[in-house]
Amino acid sequence: MKPPPFEYRSAHDSAEAVNLLTEYGDDAKILAGGQSLVPLMNFRMARPSVLIDINQTHDMTHIRADDGHLVVGAMTRQRVLERDQTAGSAVPLLPAALAHSGHTTNRNRGTFGGSLAHADPAAELPTVLVALGGELTVQGPSGKRTVPAEDFFLAPLVTSLEYNEILLSARLPRLPQGTGVRVEELARRHGDFAIVSVMAAVHLDSNGRADLVRIAAGGVDSTPIRLHEAEAQLSGTALDDAGIDAAAVAAADSVHPTDDVHGSASYRLEMVRVLVARAIRSAITHQKEGHR
Amino acid sequence: MRLNLTINGAQHTADDVWPGESLLYVLRERLGLAGSKNACEQGECGSCTVYLDGVPACSCLVAAGQAAGHEVVTVEGIGGGEDELHPVQEAFVDAGAVQCGFCTPGLIVAAHNLVERTGEPSDEEIREELAGNLCRCTGYEKILDAVRLAASRKQEAGT
């Protein structure tokens, strides 16, 4: 198997990439780490006529944190992000999720923005963005715009990026010091795409009440799904067992999985219920044990 | 295109290269470096693992154009010379971690990276680091033995 013929172009910065996208139109695709697009091309499931390589760019590889947010450039390698202390302390859910994203060799090359723009509904990074209410900054010919994560992912492998727009970076709210996080993932093998994944972040105040609850599920709908109803039920409570179990049922009610070779829809619903409860309990333990 | 890149410390040039062909294809078919193996072509099996700018990568997923001007180390560059094995390679031989040998070049690069980077890796670290390399002779136990052996020999030698 070899990829179908394509024209290879290299962009030296994000502006040049946007110009090339505008010039070539819908037939062009951005090549970042190549860990998803190149396999699709080798299997001839994707046949872009032009690839615009952005590996030579230098304006999209930053990791910056301020008081409120973490900003990660789209060309940041996943393995670099996974090991970055600034990112890990601002948003500990990121390294926890990346540990499930392919294998280390894939993460050495795969990029943060590439996984987001590829928009696989079972991939880890899109689920983190949705869970935490991240925002994505994209650039087109007429300038930049910012898109909330829940509006960015539209369907499997479909985002709100226009044909001539490129993802520059994404911004995640910094989690309060001591926030407990947990990734529960069901996959055939570690590193595979999730059959069901659940990401949770929980922070208990000094009275033992949850002042932050963030939960999202991957692999169970056409995009990652923020579990708003379960979050609302748990926020402000002491996260007792009955409350967690009820929220887990509510979570399963808010996703719409389909059958595939890896599992039936009903199995996935049951796993959402199980994994949400498990993730919340583990996140509480994570906070209580103090992971910093 | 004319492709210039550094492989195992030496400058290499290949002519009439399509920038869209894989780095693996360049290594094997144009430069005769057949150590890196071609199998899944989707980054799953690790048989084609090489160092790209010092970091292990699946060369099947790197376009030739992307490798231009960059530095590649293949399994051929791991040992000292023609017949001189690297300690990691010796450990694979001593532990019997090679059966059919197809996965071995990729595993040598991955294991070399792990052993060089860490002191004495835990079993969990070894499993995590080698998870991207598939062996279909079911030889994982001996491969784990080989990595442990290489790591402990490196600790003893104090290098």
GROMACS .gro file of C-alpha atoms in nm:
model
  451
    1MET     CA    1   0.000   0.000   0.000
    2LYS     CA    2   0.123   0.343  -0.090
    3PRO     CA    3  -0.052   0.678  -0.076
    4PRO     CA    4  -0.221   0.802  -0.394
    5PRO     CA    5  -0.011   1.065  -0.574
    6PHE     CA    6  -0.025   1.413  -0.427
    7GLU     CA    7   0.162   1.738  -0.456
    8TYR     CA    8   0.379   1.818  -0.155
    9ARG     CA    9   0.408   2.178  -0.040
   10SER     CA   10   0.586   2.306   0.267
   11ALA     CA   11   0.463   2.614   0.455
   12HIS     CA   12   0.706   2.817   0.665
   13ASP     CA   13   0.448   2.981   0.888
   14SER     CA   14   0.075   2.969   0.955
   15ALA     CA   15   0.004   3.261   0.719
   16GLU     CA   16   0.172   3.081   0.429
   17ALA     CA   17  -0.029   2.767   0.512
   18VAL     CA   18  -0.352   2.970   0.494
   19ASN     CA   19  -0.243   3.117   0.158
   20LEU     CA   20  -0.170   2.770   0.021
   21LEU     CA   21  -0.503   2.637   0.149
   22THR     CA   22  -0.679   2.929  -0.021
   23GLU     CA   23  -0.487   2.866  -0.343
   24TYR     CA   24  -0.558   2.491  -0.360
   25GLY     CA   25  -0.906   2.486  -0.211
   26ASP     CA   26  -1.086   2.179  -0.085
   27ASP     CA   27  -0.840   1.928  -0.233
   28ALA     CA   28  -0.562   2.031   0.004
   29LYS     CA   29  -0.502   1.897   0.352
   30ILE     CA   30  -0.267   2.013   0.623
   31LEU     CA   31   0.007   1.763   0.714
   32ALA     CA   32   0.116   1.794   1.076
   33GLY     CA   33   0.242   1.485   1.261
   34GLY     CA   34   0.093   1.251   1.002
   35GLN     CA   35  -0.010   0.985   1.254
   36SER     CA   36  -0.375   0.983   1.140
   37LEU     CA   37  -0.375   1.134   0.791
   38VAL     CA   38  -0.091   0.929   0.644
   39PRO     CA   39  -0.241   0.590   0.746
   40LEU     CA   40  -0.573   0.703   0.593
   41MET     CA   41  -0.386   0.790   0.273
   42ASN     CA   42  -0.191   0.463   0.273
   43PHE     CA   43  -0.525   0.281   0.290
   44ARG     CA   44  -0.660   0.516   0.020
   45MET     CA   45  -0.940   0.622   0.249
   46ALA     CA   46  -0.824   0.983   0.204
   47ARG     CA   47  -0.699   1.114  -0.129
   48PRO     CA   48  -0.606   1.480  -0.095
   49SER     CA   49  -0.436   1.607  -0.411
   50VAL     CA   50  -0.213   1.847  -0.217
   51LEU     CA   51  -0.052   1.815   0.125
   52ILE     CA   52   0.061   2.134   0.295
   53ASP     CA   53   0.332   2.039   0.543
   54ILE     CA   54   0.348   2.265   0.849
   55ASN     CA   55   0.639   2.089   1.019
   56GLN     CA   56   0.873   2.367   0.912
   57THR     CA   57   0.667   2.634   1.090
   58HIS     CA   58   0.781   2.785   1.418
   59ASP     CA   59   0.482   2.996   1.518
   60MET     CA   60   0.263   2.714   1.650
   61THR     CA   61   0.482   2.522   1.896
   62HIS     CA   62   0.434   2.722   2.217
   63ILE     CA   63   0.308   2.611   2.559
   64ARG     CA   64   0.214   2.912   2.773
   65ALA     CA   65   0.030   2.941   3.102
   66ASP     CA   66  -0.103   3.250   3.277
   67ASP     CA   67  -0.322   3.285   3.586
   68GLY     CA   68  -0.633   3.169   3.412
   69HIS     CA   69  -0.540   2.961   3.112
   70LEU     CA   70  -0.306   2.725   2.937
   71VAL     CA   71  -0.243   2.795   2.568
   72VAL     CA   72  -0.092   2.522   2.352
   73GLY     CA   73   0.021   2.575   1.993
   74ALA     CA   74  -0.120   2.336   1.738
   75MET     CA   75   0.222   2.203   1.625
   76THR     CA   76   0.328   2.106   1.978
   77ARG     CA   77   0.424   1.738   1.972
   78GLN     CA   78   0.200   1.528   2.196
   79ARG     CA   79   0.497   1.375   2.375
   80VAL     CA   80   0.638   1.722   2.452
   81LEU     CA   81   0.302   1.832   2.591
   82GLU     CA   82   0.267   1.511   2.792
   83ARG     CA   83   0.598   1.577   2.968
   84ASP     CA   84   0.566   1.956   3.002
   85GLN     CA   85   0.549   2.057   3.368
   86THR     CA   86   0.375   2.388   3.303
   87ALA     CA   87   0.098   2.213   3.112
   88GLY     CA   88   0.077   1.924   3.357
   89SER     CA   89   0.041   2.150   3.658
   90ALA     CA   90  -0.213   2.383   3.493
   91VAL     CA   91  -0.423   2.106   3.335
   92PRO     CA   92  -0.329   1.766   3.484
   93LEU     CA   93  -0.599   1.602   3.273
   94LEU     CA   94  -0.381   1.655   2.964
   95PRO     CA   95  -0.091   1.422   3.052
   96ALA     CA   96  -0.337   1.171   3.198
   97ALA     CA   97  -0.529   1.162   2.870
   98LEU     CA   98  -0.221   1.164   2.646
   99ALA     CA   99  -0.094   0.847   2.814
  100HIS     CA  100  -0.382   0.670   2.635
  101SER     CA  101  -0.324   0.833   2.297
  102GLY     CA  102  -0.146   0.584   2.072
  103HIS     CA  103   0.204   0.473   2.170
  104THR     CA  104   0.504   0.683   2.263
  105THR     CA  105   0.643   0.658   1.909
  106ASN     CA  106   0.315   0.800   1.775
  107ARG     CA  107   0.312   1.078   2.034
  108ASN     CA  108   0.673   1.168   1.952
  109ARG     CA  109   0.553   1.274   1.610
  110GLY     CA  110   0.179   1.335   1.654
  111THR     CA  111   0.072   1.688   1.733
  112PHE     CA  112  -0.176   1.848   1.970
  113GLY     CA  113  -0.351   2.039   1.691
  114GLY     CA  114  -0.344   1.746   1.452
  115SER     CA  115  -0.550   1.531   1.687
  116LEU     CA  116  -0.798   1.816   1.741
  117ALA     CA  117  -0.836   1.898   1.371
  118HIS     CA  118  -0.867   1.529   1.283
  119ALA     CA  119  -1.167   1.519   1.521
  120ASP     CA  120  -1.200   1.148   1.580
  121PRO     CA  121  -1.488   1.121   1.830
  122ALA     CA  122  -1.298   0.850   2.020
  123ALA     CA  123  -0.968   1.039   2.041
  124GLU     CA  124  -0.843   1.163   2.376
  125LEU     CA  125  -0.745   1.526   2.314
  126PRO     CA  126  -1.080   1.635   2.164
  127THR     CA  127  -1.252   1.480   2.468
  128VAL     CA  128  -1.026   1.678   2.705
  129LEU     CA  129  -1.105   2.001   2.519
  130VAL     CA  130  -1.478   1.933   2.541
  131ALA     CA  131  -1.463   1.825   2.906
  132LEU     CA  132  -1.289   2.142   3.017
  133GLY     CA  133  -1.467   2.387   2.788
  134GLY     CA  134  -1.155   2.471   2.587
  135GLU     CA  135  -1.147   2.718   2.302
  136LEU     CA  136  -0.976   2.681   1.968
  137THR     CA  137  -0.815   2.966   1.779
  138VAL     CA  138  -0.821   2.932   1.403
  139GLN     CA  139  -0.678   3.152   1.134
  140GLY     CA  140  -0.822   3.220   0.792
  141PRO     CA  141  -0.747   3.471   0.516
  142SER     CA  142  -0.936   3.748   0.695
  143GLY     CA  143  -0.794   3.691   1.040
  144LYS     CA  144  -0.839   3.483   1.352
  145ARG     CA  145  -1.150   3.359   1.526
  146THR     CA  146  -1.208   3.163   1.844
  147VAL     CA  147  -1.441   2.864   1.861
  148PRO     CA  148  -1.560   2.689   2.179
  149ALA     CA  149  -1.471   2.318   2.172
  150GLU     CA  150  -1.835   2.209   2.173
  151ASP     CA  151  -1.893   2.411   1.853
  152PHE     CA  152  -1.566   2.304   1.688
  153PHE     CA  153  -1.636   1.930   1.668
  154LEU     CA  154  -1.934   1.874   1.438
  155ALA     CA  155  -1.928   1.506   1.337
  156PRO     CA  156  -1.675   1.222   1.301
  157LEU     CA  157  -1.367   1.379   1.131
  158VAL     CA  158  -1.563   1.699   1.068
  159THR     CA  159  -1.489   2.032   1.238
  160SER     CA  160  -1.605   2.388   1.191
  161LEU     CA  161  -1.273   2.471   1.018
  162GLU     CA  162  -1.336   2.624   0.674
  163TYR     CA  163  -1.134   2.486   0.384
  164ASN     CA  164  -0.891   2.778   0.405
  165GLU     CA  165  -0.859   2.796   0.783
  166ILE     CA  166  -0.587   2.645   0.999
  167LEU     CA  167  -0.594   2.560   1.369
  168LEU     CA  168  -0.336   2.780   1.546
  169SER     CA  169  -0.374   2.689   1.911
  170ALA     CA  170  -0.618   2.591   2.181
  171ARG     CA  171  -0.680   2.744   2.521
  172LEU     CA  172  -0.781   2.550   2.829
  173PRO     CA  173  -0.894   2.695   3.162
  174ARG     CA  174  -0.638   2.630   3.435
  175LEU     CA  175  -0.775   2.382   3.690
  176PRO     CA  176  -0.768   2.492   4.056
  177GLN     CA  177  -0.463   2.374   4.248
  178GLY     CA  178  -0.524   2.020   4.374
  179THR     CA  179  -0.803   1.931   4.129
  180GLY     CA  180  -0.845   1.555   4.102
  181VAL     CA  181  -0.848   1.417   3.749
  182ARG     CA  182  -0.915   1.078   3.604
  183VAL     CA  183  -0.926   0.916   3.262
  184GLU     CA  184  -1.120   0.591   3.242
  185GLU     CA  185  -1.082   0.427   2.906
  186LEU     CA  186  -1.211   0.103   2.765
  187ALA     CA  187  -1.004  -0.013   2.466
  188ARG     CA  188  -0.910  -0.350   2.324
  189ARG     CA  189  -0.546  -0.273   2.390
  190HIS     CA  190  -0.381   0.018   2.570
  191GLY     CA  191  -0.314   0.287   2.310
  192ASP     CA  192  -0.599   0.189   2.081
  193PHE     CA  193  -0.884   0.427   2.010
  194ALA     CA  194  -1.135   0.422   2.293
  195ILE     CA  195  -1.445   0.209   2.270
  196VAL     CA  196  -1.564   0.433   2.551
  197SER     CA  197  -1.361   0.693   2.737
  198VAL     CA  198  -1.461   0.916   3.024
  199MET     CA  199  -1.258   1.214   3.144
  200ALA     CA  200  -1.333   1.375   3.476
  201ALA     CA  201  -1.199   1.666   3.679
  202VAL     CA  202  -1.329   1.727   4.030
  203HIS     CA  203  -1.241   1.985   4.292
  204LEU     CA  204  -1.379   1.978   4.646
  205ASP     CA  205  -1.379   2.298   4.853
  206SER     CA  206  -1.271   2.313   5.217
  207ASN     CA  207  -1.622   2.204   5.323
  208GLY     CA  208  -1.597   1.893   5.110
  209ARG     CA  209  -1.842   2.019   4.846
  210ALA     CA  210  -1.768   2.003   4.477
  211ASP     CA  211  -1.702   2.352   4.341
  212LEU     CA  212  -1.581   2.215   4.008
  213VAL     CA  213  -1.707   1.911   3.818
  214ARG     CA  214  -1.615   1.853   3.454
  215ILE     CA  215  -1.702   1.531   3.272
  216ALA     CA  216  -1.698   1.430   2.908
  217ALA     CA  217  -1.725   1.101   2.720
  218GLY     CA  218  -1.557   0.991   2.398
  219GLY     CA  219  -1.644   0.714   2.154
  220VAL     CA  220  -2.014   0.723   2.231
  221ASP     CA  221  -2.151   0.982   1.991
  222SER     CA  222  -2.057   1.160   1.669
  223THR     CA  223  -1.836   1.397   1.870
  224PRO     CA  224  -1.700   1.394   2.226
  225ILE     CA  225  -1.987   1.484   2.457
  226ARG     CA  226  -1.976   1.709   2.761
  227LEU     CA  227  -2.198   1.549   3.026
  228HIS     CA  228  -2.370   1.869   3.141
  229GLU     CA  229  -2.660   1.701   3.321
  230ALA     CA  230  -2.432   1.482   3.531
  231GLU     CA  231  -2.212   1.783   3.611
  232ALA     CA  232  -2.516   1.986   3.721
  233GLN     CA  233  -2.639   1.707   3.947
  234LEU     CA  234  -2.301   1.677   4.119
  235SER     CA  235  -2.195   2.041   4.147
  236GLY     CA  236  -2.224   2.180   4.498
  237THR     CA  237  -2.285   1.839   4.652
  238ALA     CA  238  -2.056   1.630   4.872
  239LEU     CA  239  -2.034   1.370   4.593
  240ASP     CA  240  -2.186   1.090   4.796
  241ASP     CA  241  -2.229   0.743   4.650
  242ALA     CA  242  -2.601   0.779   4.570
  243GLY     CA  243  -2.538   1.111   4.396
  244ILE     CA  244  -2.254   0.970   4.187
  245ASP     CA  245  -2.461   0.668   4.082
  246ALA     CA  246  -2.757   0.889   3.986
  247ALA     CA  247  -2.530   1.123   3.786
  248ALA     CA  248  -2.381   0.825   3.605
  249VAL     CA  249  -2.730   0.719   3.495
  250ALA     CA  250  -2.799   1.074   3.377
  251ALA     CA  251  -2.471   1.066   3.185
  252ALA     CA  252  -2.572   0.751   2.998
  253ASP     CA  253  -2.904   0.917   2.911
  254SER     CA  254  -2.727   1.207   2.739
  255VAL     CA  255  -2.518   1.019   2.479
  256HIS     CA  256  -2.623   0.842   2.158
  257PRO     CA  257  -2.377   0.567   2.068
  258THR     CA  258  -2.407   0.341   1.766
  259ASP     CA  259  -2.323  -0.026   1.716
  260ASP     CA  260  -1.992  -0.116   1.559
  261VAL     CA  261  -1.755  -0.410   1.552
  262HIS     CA  262  -1.603  -0.310   1.886
  263GLY     CA  263  -1.926  -0.297   2.082
  264SER     CA  264  -2.300  -0.252   2.065
  265ALA     CA  265  -2.475   0.074   2.147
  266SER     CA  266  -2.632  -0.077   2.458
  267TYR     CA  267  -2.296  -0.201   2.580
  268ARG     CA  268  -2.149   0.145   2.532
  269LEU     CA  269  -2.434   0.303   2.730
  270GLU     CA  270  -2.373   0.062   3.015
  271MET     CA  271  -2.000   0.140   3.003
  272VAL     CA  272  -2.066   0.515   3.015
  273ARG     CA  273  -2.262   0.460   3.334
  274VAL     CA  274  -1.990   0.241   3.486
  275LEU     CA  275  -1.696   0.456   3.378
  276VAL     CA  276  -1.851   0.789   3.481
  277ALA     CA  277  -1.906   0.659   3.834
  278ARG     CA  278  -1.557   0.511   3.841
  279ALA     CA  279  -1.392   0.827   3.703
  280ILE     CA  280  -1.564   1.056   3.955
  281ARG     CA  281  -1.468   0.832   4.248
  282SER     CA  282  -1.109   0.804   4.127
  283ALA     CA  283  -1.085   1.180   4.073
  284ILE     CA  284  -1.200   1.240   4.431
  285THR     CA  285  -0.935   0.997   4.556
  286HIS     CA  286  -0.681   1.171   4.335
  287GLN     CA  287  -0.756   1.508   4.496
  288LYS     CA  288  -0.761   1.365   4.850
  289GLU     CA  289  -0.432   1.184   4.809
  290GLY     CA  290  -0.273   1.504   4.683
  291HIS     CA  291  -0.103   1.445   4.355
  292ARG     CA  292   0.128   1.742   4.358
  293MET     CA  293   1.342   1.635  -0.584
  294ARG     CA  294   1.700   1.581  -0.476
  295LEU     CA  295   1.686   1.466  -0.117
  296ASN     CA  296   1.973   1.546   0.117
  297LEU     CA  297   1.970   1.407   0.467
  298THR     CA  298   2.204   1.276   0.733
  299ILE     CA  299   2.179   0.905   0.806
  300ASN     CA  300   2.384   0.739   1.077
  301GLY     CA  301   2.616   1.038   1.082
  302ALA     CA  302   2.688   1.042   0.708
  303GLN     CA  303   2.550   1.277   0.446
  304HIS     CA  304   2.328   1.100   0.191
  305THR     CA  305   2.177   1.220  -0.134
  306ALA     CA  306   1.902   1.058  -0.339
  307ASP     CA  307   1.782   1.189  -0.675
  308ASP     CA  308   1.440   1.184  -0.840
  309VAL     CA  309   1.269   1.135  -0.506
  310TRP     CA  310   0.894   1.200  -0.491
  311PRO     CA  311   0.852   1.416  -0.177
  312GLY     CA  312   0.539   1.218  -0.092
  313GLU     CA  313   0.706   0.878  -0.070
  314SER     CA  314   0.785   0.759   0.279
  315LEU     CA  315   1.117   0.801   0.453
  316LEU     CA  316   1.107   0.423   0.496
  317TYR     CA  317   1.087   0.377   0.118
  318VAL     CA  318   1.385   0.611   0.073
  319LEU     CA  319   1.588   0.418   0.331
  320ARG     CA  320   1.508   0.073   0.195
  321GLU     CA  321   1.460   0.115  -0.179
  322ARG     CA  322   1.679   0.412  -0.266
  323LEU     CA  323   1.964   0.389  -0.016
  324GLY     CA  324   1.978   0.013   0.043
  325LEU     CA  325   1.934   0.040   0.419
  326ALA     CA  326   1.701  -0.258   0.454
  327GLY     CA  327   1.728  -0.290   0.833
  328SER     CA  328   1.412  -0.092   0.895
  329LYS     CA  329   1.119  -0.314   0.803
  330ASN     CA  330   0.803  -0.234   0.610
  331ALA     CA  331   0.487  -0.387   0.753
  332CYS     CA  332   0.167  -0.214   0.861
  333GLU     CA  333   0.220   0.132   0.708
  334GLN     CA  334  -0.008   0.283   0.967
  335GLY     CA  335   0.220   0.343   1.264
  336GLU     CA  336   0.088   0.043   1.456
  337CYS     CA  337   0.362  -0.217   1.441
  338GLY     CA  338   0.685  -0.025   1.503
  339SER     CA  339   0.889  -0.234   1.255
  340CYS     CA  340   1.007   0.082   1.075
  341THR     CA  341   1.109   0.275   1.387
  342VAL     CA  342   1.409   0.505   1.336
  343TYR     CA  343   1.541   0.805   1.521
  344LEU     CA  344   1.435   1.126   1.349
  345ASP     CA  345   1.624   1.421   1.498
  346GLY     CA  346   1.697   1.207   1.804
  347VAL     CA  347   1.339   1.095   1.865
  348PRO     CA  348   1.196   0.753   1.769
  349ALA     CA  349   0.940   0.780   1.490
  350CYS     CA  350   0.765   0.547   1.247
  351SER     CA  351   0.948   0.613   0.921
  352CYS     CA  352   0.649   0.480   0.725
  353LEU     CA  353   0.451   0.788   0.831
  354VAL     CA  354   0.718   1.047   0.748
  355ALA     CA  355   0.716   1.185   0.395
  356ALA     CA  356   1.054   1.205   0.224
  357GLY     CA  357   1.009   1.579   0.177
  358GLN     CA  358   0.970   1.615   0.552
  359ALA     CA  359   1.301   1.442   0.618
  360ALA     CA  360   1.502   1.675   0.393
  361GLY     CA  361   1.790   1.824   0.588
  362HIS     CA  362   1.708   1.624   0.897
  363GLU     CA  363   1.905   1.366   1.091
  364VAL     CA  364   1.809   0.999   1.084
  365VAL     CA  365   1.959   0.709   1.277
  366THR     CA  366   1.850   0.362   1.165
  367VAL     CA  367   1.916   0.024   1.325
  368GLU     CA  368   2.229   0.007   1.108
  369GLY     CA  369   2.366   0.304   1.303
  370ILE     CA  370   2.302   0.165   1.651
  371GLY     CA  371   2.605  -0.064   1.672
  372GLY     CA  372   2.966   0.047   1.662
  373GLY     CA  373   3.067  -0.079   1.320
  374GLU     CA  374   3.030  -0.359   1.068
  375ASP     CA  375   3.029  -0.647   1.318
  376GLU     CA  376   3.024  -0.461   1.645
  377LEU     CA  377   2.697  -0.491   1.833
  378HIS     CA  378   2.563  -0.230   2.068
  379PRO     CA  379   2.507  -0.364   2.425
  380VAL     CA  380   2.131  -0.352   2.363
  381GLN     CA  381   2.176  -0.571   2.055
  382GLU     CA  382   2.403  -0.807   2.251
  383ALA     CA  383   2.138  -0.834   2.521
  384PHE     CA  384   1.879  -0.930   2.259
  385VAL     CA  385   2.110  -1.207   2.137
  386ASP     CA  386   2.198  -1.327   2.489
  387ALA     CA  387   1.836  -1.328   2.607
  388GLY     CA  388   1.712  -1.510   2.298
  389ALA     CA  389   1.483  -1.219   2.217
  390VAL     CA  390   1.504  -1.274   1.843
  391GLN     CA  391   1.297  -1.539   1.667
  392CYS     CA  392   1.201  -1.457   1.309
  393GLY     CA  393   1.372  -1.120   1.345
  394PHE     CA  394   1.125  -0.903   1.157
  395CYS     CA  395   1.028  -0.688   1.455
  396THR     CA  396   1.383  -0.681   1.592
  397PRO     CA  397   1.521  -0.368   1.417
  398GLY     CA  398   1.231  -0.155   1.539
  399LEU     CA  399   1.253  -0.304   1.886
  400ILE     CA  400   1.628  -0.240   1.898
  401VAL     CA  401   1.571   0.130   1.825
  402ALA     CA  402   1.288   0.155   2.080
  403ALA     CA  403   1.484  -0.039   2.345
  404HIS     CA  404   1.800   0.161   2.273
  405ASN     CA  405   1.604   0.483   2.326
  406LEU     CA  406   1.463   0.354   2.657
  407VAL     CA  407   1.791   0.220   2.793
  408GLU     CA  408   1.991   0.526   2.692
  409ARG     CA  409   1.734   0.764   2.837
  410THR     CA  410   1.655   0.598   3.169
  411GLY     CA  411   1.865   0.433   3.436
  412GLU     CA  412   1.687   0.114   3.534
  413PRO     CA  413   1.339   0.119   3.380
  414SER     CA  414   1.055  -0.053   3.566
  415ASP     CA  415   0.865  -0.333   3.392
  416GLU     CA  416   0.577  -0.089   3.350
  417GLU     CA  417   0.804   0.161   3.176
  418ILE     CA  418   0.945  -0.107   2.948
  419ARG     CA  419   0.597  -0.225   2.852
  420GLU     CA  420   0.477   0.131   2.792
  421GLU     CA  421   0.783   0.218   2.584
  422LEU     CA  422   0.768  -0.097   2.371
  423ALA     CA  423   0.388  -0.101   2.335
  424GLY     CA  424   0.419   0.041   1.985
  425ASN     CA  425   0.628  -0.254   1.862
  426LEU     CA  426   0.447  -0.572   1.769
  427CYS     CA  427   0.614  -0.914   1.773
  428ARG     CA  428   0.409  -1.194   1.614
  429CYS     CA  429   0.636  -1.477   1.730
  430THR     CA  430   0.496  -1.407   2.079
  431GLY     CA  431   0.844  -1.341   2.210
  432TYR     CA  432   0.761  -1.057   2.444
  433GLU     CA  433   0.887  -1.221   2.764
  434LYS     CA  434   1.234  -1.268   2.620
  435ILE     CA  435   1.226  -0.916   2.478
  436LEU     CA  436   1.148  -0.784   2.826
  437ASP     CA  437   1.435  -0.999   2.957
  438ALA     CA  438   1.665  -0.844   2.697
  439VAL     CA  439   1.576  -0.489   2.793
  440ARG     CA  440   1.619  -0.566   3.165
  441LEU     CA  441   1.953  -0.729   3.087
  442ALA     CA  442   2.074  -0.434   2.880
  443ALA     CA  443   1.965  -0.187   3.148
  444SER     CA  444   2.129  -0.378   3.432
  445ARG     CA  445   2.452  -0.422   3.236
  446LYS     CA  446   2.453  -0.049   3.168
  447GLN     CA  447   2.405   0.022   3.539
  448GLU     CA  448   2.689  -0.217   3.631
  449ALA     CA  449   2.918  -0.057   3.376
  450GLY     CA  450   2.826   0.279   3.525
  451THR     CA  451   2.775   0.440   3.188
   0.00000   0.00000   0.00000
